[in-house]
Tab-separated table of C-alpha atoms in Angstrom:
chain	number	residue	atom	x	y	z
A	2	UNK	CA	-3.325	-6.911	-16.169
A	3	UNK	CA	0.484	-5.506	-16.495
A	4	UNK	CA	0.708	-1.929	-16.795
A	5	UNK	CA	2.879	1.307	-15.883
A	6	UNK	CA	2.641	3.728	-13.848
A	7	UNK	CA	4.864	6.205	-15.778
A	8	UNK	CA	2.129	6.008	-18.994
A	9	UNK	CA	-0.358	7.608	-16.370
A	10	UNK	CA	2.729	10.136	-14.690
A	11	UNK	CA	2.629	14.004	-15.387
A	12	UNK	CA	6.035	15.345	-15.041
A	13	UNK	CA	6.753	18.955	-13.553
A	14	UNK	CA	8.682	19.962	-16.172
A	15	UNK	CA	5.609	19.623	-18.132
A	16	UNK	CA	4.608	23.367	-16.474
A	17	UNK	CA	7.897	24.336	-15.678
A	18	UNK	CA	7.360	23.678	-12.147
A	19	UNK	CA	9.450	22.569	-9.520
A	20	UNK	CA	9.326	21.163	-6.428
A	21	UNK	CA	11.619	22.696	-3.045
A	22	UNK	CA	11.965	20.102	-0.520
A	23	UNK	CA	12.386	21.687	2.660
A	24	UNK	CA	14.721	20.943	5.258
A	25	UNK	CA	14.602	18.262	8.201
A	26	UNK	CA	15.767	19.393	11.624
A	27	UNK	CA	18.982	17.217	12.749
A	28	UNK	CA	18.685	15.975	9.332
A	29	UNK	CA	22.218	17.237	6.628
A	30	UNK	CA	20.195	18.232	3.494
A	31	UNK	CA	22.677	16.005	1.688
A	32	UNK	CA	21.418	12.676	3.438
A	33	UNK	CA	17.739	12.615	2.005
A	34	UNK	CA	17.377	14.673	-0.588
A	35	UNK	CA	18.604	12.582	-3.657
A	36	UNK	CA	16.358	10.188	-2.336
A	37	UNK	CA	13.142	12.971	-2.810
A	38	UNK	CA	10.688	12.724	-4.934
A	39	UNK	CA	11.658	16.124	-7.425
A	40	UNK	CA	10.124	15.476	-11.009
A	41	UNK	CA	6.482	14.610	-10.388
A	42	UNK	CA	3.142	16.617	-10.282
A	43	UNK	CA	0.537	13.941	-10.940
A	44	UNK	CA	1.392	10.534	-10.494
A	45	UNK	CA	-2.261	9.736	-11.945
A	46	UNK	CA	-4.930	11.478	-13.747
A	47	UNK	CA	-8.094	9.301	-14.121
A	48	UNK	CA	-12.197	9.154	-13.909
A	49	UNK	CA	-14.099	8.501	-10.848
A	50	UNK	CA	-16.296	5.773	-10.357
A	51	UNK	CA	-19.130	7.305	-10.391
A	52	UNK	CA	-17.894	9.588	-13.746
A	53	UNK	CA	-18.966	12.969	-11.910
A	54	UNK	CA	-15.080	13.853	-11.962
A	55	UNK	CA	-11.532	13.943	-13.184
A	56	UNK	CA	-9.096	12.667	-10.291
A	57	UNK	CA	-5.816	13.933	-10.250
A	58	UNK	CA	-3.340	11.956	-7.525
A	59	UNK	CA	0.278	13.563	-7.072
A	60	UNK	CA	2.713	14.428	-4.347
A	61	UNK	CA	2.631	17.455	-2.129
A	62	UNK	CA	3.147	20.973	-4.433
A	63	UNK	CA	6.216	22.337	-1.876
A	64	UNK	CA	7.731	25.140	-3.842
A	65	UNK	CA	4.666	25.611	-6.543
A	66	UNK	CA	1.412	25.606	-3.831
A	67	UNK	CA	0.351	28.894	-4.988
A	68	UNK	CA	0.675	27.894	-8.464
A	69	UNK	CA	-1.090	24.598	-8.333
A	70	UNK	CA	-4.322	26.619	-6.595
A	71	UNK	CA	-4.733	29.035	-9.434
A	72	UNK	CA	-4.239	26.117	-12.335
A	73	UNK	CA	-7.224	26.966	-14.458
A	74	UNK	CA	-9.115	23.565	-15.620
A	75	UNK	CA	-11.288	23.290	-19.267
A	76	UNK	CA	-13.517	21.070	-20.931
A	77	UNK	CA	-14.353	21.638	-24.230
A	78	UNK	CA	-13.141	25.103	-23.817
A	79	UNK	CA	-14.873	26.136	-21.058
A	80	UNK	CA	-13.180	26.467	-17.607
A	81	UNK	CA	-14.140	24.103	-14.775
A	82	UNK	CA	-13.697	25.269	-10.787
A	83	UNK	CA	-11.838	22.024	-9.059
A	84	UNK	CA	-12.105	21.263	-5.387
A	85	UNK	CA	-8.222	20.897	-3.914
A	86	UNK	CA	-7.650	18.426	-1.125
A	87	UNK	CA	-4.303	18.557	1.068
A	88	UNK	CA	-3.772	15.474	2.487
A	89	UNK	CA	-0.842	14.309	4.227
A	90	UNK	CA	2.231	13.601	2.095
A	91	UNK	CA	-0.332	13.265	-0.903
A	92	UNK	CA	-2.790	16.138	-3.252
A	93	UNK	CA	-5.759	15.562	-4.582
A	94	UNK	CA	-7.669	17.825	-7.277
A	95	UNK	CA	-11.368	16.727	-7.990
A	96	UNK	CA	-12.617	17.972	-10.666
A	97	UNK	CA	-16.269	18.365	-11.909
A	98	UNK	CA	-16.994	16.805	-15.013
A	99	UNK	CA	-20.152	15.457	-17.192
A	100	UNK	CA	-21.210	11.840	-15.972
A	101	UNK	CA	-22.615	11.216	-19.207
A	102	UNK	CA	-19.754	11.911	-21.362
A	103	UNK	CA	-16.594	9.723	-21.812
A	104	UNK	CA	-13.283	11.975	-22.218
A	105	UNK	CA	-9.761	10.886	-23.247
A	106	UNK	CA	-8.592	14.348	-21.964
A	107	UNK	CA	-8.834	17.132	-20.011
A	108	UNK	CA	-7.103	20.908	-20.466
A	109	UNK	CA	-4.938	22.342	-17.314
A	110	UNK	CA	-3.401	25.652	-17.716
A	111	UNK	CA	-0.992	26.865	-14.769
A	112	UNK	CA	2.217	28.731	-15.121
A	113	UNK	CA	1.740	30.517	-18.254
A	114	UNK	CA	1.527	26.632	-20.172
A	115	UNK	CA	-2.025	25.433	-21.581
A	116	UNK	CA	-1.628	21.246	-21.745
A	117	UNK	CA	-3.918	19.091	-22.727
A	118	UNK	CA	-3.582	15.221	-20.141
A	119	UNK	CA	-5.069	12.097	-20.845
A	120	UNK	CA	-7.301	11.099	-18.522
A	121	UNK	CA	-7.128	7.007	-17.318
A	122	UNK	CA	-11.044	5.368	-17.171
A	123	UNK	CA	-11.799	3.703	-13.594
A	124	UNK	CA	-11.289	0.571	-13.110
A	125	UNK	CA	-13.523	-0.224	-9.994
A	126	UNK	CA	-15.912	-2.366	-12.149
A	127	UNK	CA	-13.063	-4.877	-12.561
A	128	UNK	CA	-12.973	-4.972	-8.868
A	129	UNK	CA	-16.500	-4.751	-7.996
A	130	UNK	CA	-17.764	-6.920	-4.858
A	131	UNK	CA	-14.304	-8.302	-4.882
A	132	UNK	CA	-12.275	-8.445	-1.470
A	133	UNK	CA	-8.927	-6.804	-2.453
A	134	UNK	CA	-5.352	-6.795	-1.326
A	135	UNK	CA	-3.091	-4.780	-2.436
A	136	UNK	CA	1.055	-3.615	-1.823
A	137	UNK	CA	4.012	-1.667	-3.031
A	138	UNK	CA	7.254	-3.759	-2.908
A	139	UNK	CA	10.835	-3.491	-4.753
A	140	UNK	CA	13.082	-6.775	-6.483
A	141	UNK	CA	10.688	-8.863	-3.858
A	142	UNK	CA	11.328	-12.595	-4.215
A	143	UNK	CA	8.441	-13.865	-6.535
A	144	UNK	CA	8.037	-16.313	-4.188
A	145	UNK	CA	7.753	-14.582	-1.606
A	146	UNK	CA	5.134	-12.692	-3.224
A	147	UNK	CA	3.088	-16.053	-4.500
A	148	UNK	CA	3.300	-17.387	-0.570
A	149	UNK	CA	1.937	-13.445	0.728
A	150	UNK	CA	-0.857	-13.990	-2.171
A	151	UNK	CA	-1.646	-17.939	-1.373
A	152	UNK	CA	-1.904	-17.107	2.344
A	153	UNK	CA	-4.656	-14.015	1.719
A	154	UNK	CA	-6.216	-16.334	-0.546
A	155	UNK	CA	-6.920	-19.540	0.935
A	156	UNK	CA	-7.605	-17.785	5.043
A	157	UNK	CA	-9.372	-14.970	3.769
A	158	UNK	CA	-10.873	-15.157	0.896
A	159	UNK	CA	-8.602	-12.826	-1.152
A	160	UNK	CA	-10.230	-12.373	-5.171
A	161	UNK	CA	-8.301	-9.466	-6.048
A	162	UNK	CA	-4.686	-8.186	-5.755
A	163	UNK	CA	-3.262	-5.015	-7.131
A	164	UNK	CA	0.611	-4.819	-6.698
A	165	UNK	CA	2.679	-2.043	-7.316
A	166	UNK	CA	6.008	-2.932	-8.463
A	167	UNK	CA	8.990	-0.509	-7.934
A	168	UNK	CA	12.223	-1.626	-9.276
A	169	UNK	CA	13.433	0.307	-11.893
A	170	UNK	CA	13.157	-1.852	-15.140
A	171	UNK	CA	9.521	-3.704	-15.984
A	172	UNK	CA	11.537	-7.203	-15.963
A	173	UNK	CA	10.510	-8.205	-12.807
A	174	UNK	CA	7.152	-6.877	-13.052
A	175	UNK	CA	6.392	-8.596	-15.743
A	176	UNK	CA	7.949	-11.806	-13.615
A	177	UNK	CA	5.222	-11.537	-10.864
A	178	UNK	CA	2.171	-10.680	-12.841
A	179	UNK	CA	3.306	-13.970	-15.009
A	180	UNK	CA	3.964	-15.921	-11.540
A	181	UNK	CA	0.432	-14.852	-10.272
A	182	UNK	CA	-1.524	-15.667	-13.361
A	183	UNK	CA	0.515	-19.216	-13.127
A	184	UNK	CA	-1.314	-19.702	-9.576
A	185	UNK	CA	-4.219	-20.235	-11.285
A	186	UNK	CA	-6.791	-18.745	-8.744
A	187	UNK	CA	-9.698	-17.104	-8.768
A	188	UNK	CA	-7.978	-13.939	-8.849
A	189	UNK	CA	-8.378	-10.311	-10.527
A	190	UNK	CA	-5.045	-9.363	-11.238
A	191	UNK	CA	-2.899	-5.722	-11.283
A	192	UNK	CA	0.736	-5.357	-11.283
A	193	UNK	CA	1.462	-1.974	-11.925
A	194	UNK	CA	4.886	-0.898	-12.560
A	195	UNK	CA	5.825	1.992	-10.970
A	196	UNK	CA	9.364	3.043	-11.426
A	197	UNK	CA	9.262	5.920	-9.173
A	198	UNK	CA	10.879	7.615	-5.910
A	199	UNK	CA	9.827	6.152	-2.399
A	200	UNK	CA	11.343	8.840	-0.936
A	201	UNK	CA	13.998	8.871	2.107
A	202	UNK	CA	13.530	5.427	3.797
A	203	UNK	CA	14.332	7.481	7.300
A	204	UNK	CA	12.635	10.700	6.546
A	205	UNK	CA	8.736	9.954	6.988
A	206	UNK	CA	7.634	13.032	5.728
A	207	UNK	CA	8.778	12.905	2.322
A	208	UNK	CA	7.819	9.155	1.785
A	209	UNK	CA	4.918	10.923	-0.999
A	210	UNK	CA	4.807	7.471	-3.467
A	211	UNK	CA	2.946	4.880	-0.554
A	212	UNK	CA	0.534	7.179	1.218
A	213	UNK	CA	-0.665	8.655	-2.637
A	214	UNK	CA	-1.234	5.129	-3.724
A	215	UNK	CA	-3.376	4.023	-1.232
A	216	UNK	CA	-5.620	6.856	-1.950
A	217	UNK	CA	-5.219	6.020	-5.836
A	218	UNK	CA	-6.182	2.220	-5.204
A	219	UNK	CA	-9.057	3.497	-3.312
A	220	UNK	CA	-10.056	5.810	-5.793
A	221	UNK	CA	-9.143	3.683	-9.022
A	222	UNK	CA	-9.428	0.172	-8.239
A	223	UNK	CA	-11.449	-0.405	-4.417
A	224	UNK	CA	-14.522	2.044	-4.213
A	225	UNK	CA	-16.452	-0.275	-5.192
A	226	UNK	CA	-15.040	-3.472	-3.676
A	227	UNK	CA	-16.050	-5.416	-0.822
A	228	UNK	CA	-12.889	-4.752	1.323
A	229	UNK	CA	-9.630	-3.485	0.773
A	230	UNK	CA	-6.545	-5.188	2.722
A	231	UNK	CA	-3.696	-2.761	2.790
A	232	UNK	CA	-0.021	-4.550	4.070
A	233	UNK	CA	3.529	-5.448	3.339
A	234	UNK	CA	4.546	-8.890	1.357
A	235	UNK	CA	6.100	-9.004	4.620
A	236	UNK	CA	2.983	-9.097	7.134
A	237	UNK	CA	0.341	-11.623	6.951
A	238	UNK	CA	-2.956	-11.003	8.536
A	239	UNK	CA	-3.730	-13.983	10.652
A	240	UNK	CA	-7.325	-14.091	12.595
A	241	UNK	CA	-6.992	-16.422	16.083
A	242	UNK	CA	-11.088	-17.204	15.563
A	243	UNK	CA	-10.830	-18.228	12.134
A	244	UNK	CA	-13.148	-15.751	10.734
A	245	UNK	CA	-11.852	-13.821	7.132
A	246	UNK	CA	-10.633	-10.157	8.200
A	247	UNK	CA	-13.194	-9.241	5.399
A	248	UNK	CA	-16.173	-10.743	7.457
A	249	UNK	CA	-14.625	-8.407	10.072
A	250	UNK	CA	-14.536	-5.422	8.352
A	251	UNK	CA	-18.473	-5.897	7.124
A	252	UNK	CA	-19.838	-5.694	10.824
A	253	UNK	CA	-17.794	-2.352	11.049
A	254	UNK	CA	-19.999	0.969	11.426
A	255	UNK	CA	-17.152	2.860	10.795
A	256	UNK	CA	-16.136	1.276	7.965
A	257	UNK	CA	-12.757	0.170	8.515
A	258	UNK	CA	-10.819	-1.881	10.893
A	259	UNK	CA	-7.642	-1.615	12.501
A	260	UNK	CA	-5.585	-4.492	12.817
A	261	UNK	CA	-3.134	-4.699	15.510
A	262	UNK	CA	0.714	-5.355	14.909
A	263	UNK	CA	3.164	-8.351	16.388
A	264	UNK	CA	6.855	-9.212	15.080
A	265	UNK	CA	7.540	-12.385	14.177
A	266	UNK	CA	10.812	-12.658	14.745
A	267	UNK	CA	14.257	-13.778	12.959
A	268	UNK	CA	14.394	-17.034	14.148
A	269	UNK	CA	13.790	-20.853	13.040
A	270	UNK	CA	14.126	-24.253	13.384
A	271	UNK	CA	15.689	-25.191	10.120
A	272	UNK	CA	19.659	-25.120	9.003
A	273	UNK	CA	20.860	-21.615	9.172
A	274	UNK	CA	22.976	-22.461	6.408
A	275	UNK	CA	20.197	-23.465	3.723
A	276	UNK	CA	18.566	-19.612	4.188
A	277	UNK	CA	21.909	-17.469	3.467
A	278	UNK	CA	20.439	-16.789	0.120
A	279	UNK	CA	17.343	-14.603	0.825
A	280	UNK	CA	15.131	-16.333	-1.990
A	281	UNK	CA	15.319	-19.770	-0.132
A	282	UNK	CA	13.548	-17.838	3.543
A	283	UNK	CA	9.940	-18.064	3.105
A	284	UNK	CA	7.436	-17.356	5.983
A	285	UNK	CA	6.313	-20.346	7.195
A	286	UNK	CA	9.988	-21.016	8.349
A	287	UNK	CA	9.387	-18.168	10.931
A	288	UNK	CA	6.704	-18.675	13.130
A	289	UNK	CA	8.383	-17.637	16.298
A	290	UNK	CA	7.136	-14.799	18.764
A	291	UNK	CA	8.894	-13.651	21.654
A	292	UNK	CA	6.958	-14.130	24.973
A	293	UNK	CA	5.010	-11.971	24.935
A	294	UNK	CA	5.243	-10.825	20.953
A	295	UNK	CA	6.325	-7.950	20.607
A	296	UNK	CA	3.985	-4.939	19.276
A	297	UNK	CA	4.575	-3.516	15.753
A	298	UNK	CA	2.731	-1.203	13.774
A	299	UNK	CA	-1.086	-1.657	13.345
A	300	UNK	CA	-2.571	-1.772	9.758
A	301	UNK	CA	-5.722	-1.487	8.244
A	302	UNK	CA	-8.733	-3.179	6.529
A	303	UNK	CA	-11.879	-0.665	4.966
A	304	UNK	CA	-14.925	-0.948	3.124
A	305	UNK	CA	-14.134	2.335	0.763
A	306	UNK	CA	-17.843	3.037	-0.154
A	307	UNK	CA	-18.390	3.204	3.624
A	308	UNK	CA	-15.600	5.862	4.265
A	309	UNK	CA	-15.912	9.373	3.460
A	310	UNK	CA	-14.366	11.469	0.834
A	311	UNK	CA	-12.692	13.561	3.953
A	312	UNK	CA	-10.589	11.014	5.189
A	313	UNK	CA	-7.469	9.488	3.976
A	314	UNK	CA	-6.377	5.974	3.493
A	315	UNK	CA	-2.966	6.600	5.347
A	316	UNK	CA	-0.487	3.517	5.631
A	317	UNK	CA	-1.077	2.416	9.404
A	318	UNK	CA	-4.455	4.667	9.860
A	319	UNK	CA	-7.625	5.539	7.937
A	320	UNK	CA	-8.161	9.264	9.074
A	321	UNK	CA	-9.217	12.510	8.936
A	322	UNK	CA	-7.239	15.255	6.620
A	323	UNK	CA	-6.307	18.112	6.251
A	324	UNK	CA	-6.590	17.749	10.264
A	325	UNK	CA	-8.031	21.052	10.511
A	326	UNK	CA	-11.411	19.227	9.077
A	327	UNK	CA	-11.203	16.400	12.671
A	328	UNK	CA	-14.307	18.366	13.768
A	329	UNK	CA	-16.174	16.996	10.297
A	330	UNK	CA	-15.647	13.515	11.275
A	331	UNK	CA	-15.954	13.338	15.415
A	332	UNK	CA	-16.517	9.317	15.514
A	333	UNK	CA	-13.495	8.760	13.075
A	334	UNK	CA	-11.547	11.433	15.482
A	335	UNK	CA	-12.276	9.933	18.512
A	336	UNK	CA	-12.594	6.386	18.179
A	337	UNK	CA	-10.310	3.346	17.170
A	338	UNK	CA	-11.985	0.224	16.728
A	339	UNK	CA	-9.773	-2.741	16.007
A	340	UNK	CA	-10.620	-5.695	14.656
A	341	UNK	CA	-10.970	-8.649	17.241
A	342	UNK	CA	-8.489	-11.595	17.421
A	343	UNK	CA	-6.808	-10.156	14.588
A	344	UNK	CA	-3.354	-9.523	13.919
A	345	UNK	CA	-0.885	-8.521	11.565
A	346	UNK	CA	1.835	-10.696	11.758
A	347	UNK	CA	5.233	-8.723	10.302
A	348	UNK	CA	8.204	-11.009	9.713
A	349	UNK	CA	12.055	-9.594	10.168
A	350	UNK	CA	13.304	-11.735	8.312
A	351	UNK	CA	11.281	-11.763	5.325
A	352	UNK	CA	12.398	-9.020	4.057
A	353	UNK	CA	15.055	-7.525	1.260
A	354	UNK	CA	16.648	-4.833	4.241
A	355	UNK	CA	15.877	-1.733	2.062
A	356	UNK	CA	15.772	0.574	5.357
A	357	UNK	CA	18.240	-1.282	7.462
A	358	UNK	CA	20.074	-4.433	7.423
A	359	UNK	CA	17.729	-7.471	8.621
A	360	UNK	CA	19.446	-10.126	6.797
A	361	UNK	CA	20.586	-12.011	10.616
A	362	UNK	CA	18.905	-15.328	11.596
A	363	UNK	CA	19.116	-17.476	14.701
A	364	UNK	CA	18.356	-21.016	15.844
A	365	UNK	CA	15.218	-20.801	17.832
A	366	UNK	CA	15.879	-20.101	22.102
A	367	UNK	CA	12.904	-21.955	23.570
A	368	UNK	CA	13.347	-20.387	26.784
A	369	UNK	CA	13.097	-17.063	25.048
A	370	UNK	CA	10.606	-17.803	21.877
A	371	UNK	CA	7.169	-19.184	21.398
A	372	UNK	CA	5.988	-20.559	18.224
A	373	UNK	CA	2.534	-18.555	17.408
A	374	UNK	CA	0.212	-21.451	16.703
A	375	UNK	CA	-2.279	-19.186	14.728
A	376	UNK	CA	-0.089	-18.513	12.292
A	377	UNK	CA	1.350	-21.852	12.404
A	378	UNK	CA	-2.482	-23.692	11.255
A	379	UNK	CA	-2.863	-20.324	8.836
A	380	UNK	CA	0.414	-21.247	6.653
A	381	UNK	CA	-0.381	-24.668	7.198
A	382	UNK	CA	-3.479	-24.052	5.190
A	383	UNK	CA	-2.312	-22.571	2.503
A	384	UNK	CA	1.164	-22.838	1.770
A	385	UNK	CA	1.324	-26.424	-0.611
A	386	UNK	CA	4.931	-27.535	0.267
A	387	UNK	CA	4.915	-26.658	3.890
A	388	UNK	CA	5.611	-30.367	5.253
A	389	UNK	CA	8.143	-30.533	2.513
A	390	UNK	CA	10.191	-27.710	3.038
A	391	UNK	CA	10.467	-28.413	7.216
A	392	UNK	CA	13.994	-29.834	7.555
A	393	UNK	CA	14.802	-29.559	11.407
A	394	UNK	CA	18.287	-28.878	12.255
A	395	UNK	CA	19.521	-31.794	13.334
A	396	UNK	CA	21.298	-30.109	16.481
A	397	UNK	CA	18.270	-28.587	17.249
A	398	UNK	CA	16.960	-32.015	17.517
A	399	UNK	CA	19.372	-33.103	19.682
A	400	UNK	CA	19.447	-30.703	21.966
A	401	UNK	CA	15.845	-31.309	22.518
């Protein structure tokens, strides 16, 4: 399906709120706070899967905390006490509702304004039993996006994908969820377009949109799935013993795996000229390492129905929050259990340089590069025109 995100937003303005983003040591004000996430309370309001509650998703409440604790929640006229959970760089509001009834909205009153929101129904059914990816990219290459979706497919038995599209206008949106229907997989497909703030790429702590929306697919899309894969079109996972990070993630008794991180780097074995225009790099043109790779951040893969409510599908972590509740969960606190022979291969060069520049390729050093022959079989496997779109550089040849 193609959808919005803004049908689901609730703006501040709505209660005559606002939101005070507070200051970053080292940091000029000026630098990051256009960049900050200002207008939006909820970014979703929408029904468990279960149907015991009303979910509401937003960012942190800086400025209107207070507030936000004494909003005053009614059903059918009759007030309804809601369980607030801080979580980091993300809120969550649980509220208590009927299981039997189906609702179209819910009544908030906070700051002297009594509003009535629409309340989204869960979509988990949809994804039931259904091994999930799912990402938030901006004006990616579609192709890019059809290779990241091919490779999860075909090496580990991807069924689902739920992509969150952030460019401004629904155009290209509407591009990928047409591209990914085209594949003609057996696929369950979301693109949601979400034409919202990221937040400073080089201030962590107000990045609110990612971390929230891994808690909303869990919530919305996931609980009920049989894993959900969370990573960047510009990571693939690749498994050395051929065995589906889902598999994986199914012997876990926590619940989730981590899945250690490895750069591939910039460098290839084609023309440099033929990849000036990003939409002609794809990944299986960069398959280099150097010796040894070099470590990157881990990521994650979970079973949601195995994971309790108290902690938080982060972006490199599944963990416990507020962290003042650690002592709740003491095996998720003190162990880290990764997932063997797996790794999550992130690619420099595949990328559109929205935090920094990484638009610079090289010709492949042997001396100082290894291809990673894992990944190599893996995109092998599943990318169509791999063979095809190999064109050594002739010098390269040579040299050889």
């Amino acid at each position: 399906m193609l959808k919005t995100l803004r049908d689901s937003v609730v703006a501040l303005s709505t209660f005559n709120l606002e939101r005070v983003i507070p200051d970053v040591p080292k940091k000029a004000y000026e630098e990051f706070i256009d960049d900050c996430d200002r207008t939006t309370l909820f970014y979703a309001v929408f029904r468990s899967v279960d149907r015991k509650h009303v979910v509401f998703i937003g960012p942190p409440p800086y400025g209107f905390e207070s507030v936000l604790k004494k909003a005053k929640f009614y059903l059918y006229d009759k007030r309804i006490r809601a369980k607030h959970r801080y979580l980091s760089r993300s809120y969550e509001i649980w509220v208590p509702v009927p299981e039997g009834e189906d609702l179209e909205r819910i009544e908030v009153e906070m700051n002297g304004k009594r509003v009535k929101l629409d309340v989204q129904s869960n979509e988990c059914n949809r994804f039931r039993g259904r091994r999930v990816i799912a990402t938030l990219c901006k004006d990616t290459p579609v192709r890019w996006i059809e290779d990241w979706v091919r490779f999860h497919v075909v090496n580990h038995g991807a069924n689902a994908v739920v992509i969150f599209e952030n460019s401004s206008t629904p155009e290209h949106a509407a591009c990928v969820h047409s591209a990914l229907l085209a594949l003609n997989l057996d696929l369950e497909v979301e693109v949601v377009h979400t034409p919202l703030k990221y937040g400073p790429p080089k201030v962590s702590d107000y990045k609110f949109l990612q971390q929230s929306l891994w808690q909303y697919v869990r919530w919305q899309y996931a609980y009920a799935s049989e894993g959900y894969l969370s990573c960047d079109i510009d990571e693939l996972i690749v498994c050395e013993d051929d065995i589906s990070i889902f598999d994986k993630v199914k012997d876990s008794a926590l619940g989730y795996c981590l899945i250690a991180g490895i750069w591939i780097e910039p460098v290839t074995d084609v023309a440099i000229t033929s990849l000036t225009d990003l939409s002609k790099r794809r990944h299986h043109l960069f398959r280099w390492t150097k010796k040894p790779p070099t470590k990157t951040h881990r990521k994650w893969v979970a079973k949601p129905s195995k994971i309790p409510i108290g902690l938080q599908f982060k972006v490199h972590a599944v963990r416990p929050e507020p962290k003042y509740n650690a002592w709740l969960h003491p095996i998720y606190t003190r162990f880290w259990k990764f997932a063997d022979a797996a790794y999550v291969c992130h690619f420099r060069s595949v990328n559109t340089s929205w935090r920094g520049d990484r638009t610079a390729i090289s010709q492949i050093d042997i001396e100082t590069y290894q291809e990673y022959e894992p990944l190599r079989i893996a995109l092998e496997r599943a990318i169509p025109d791999f063979s095809t779109t190999q064109k050594p550089n002739r010098q390269l040849e040579l040299a050889d």
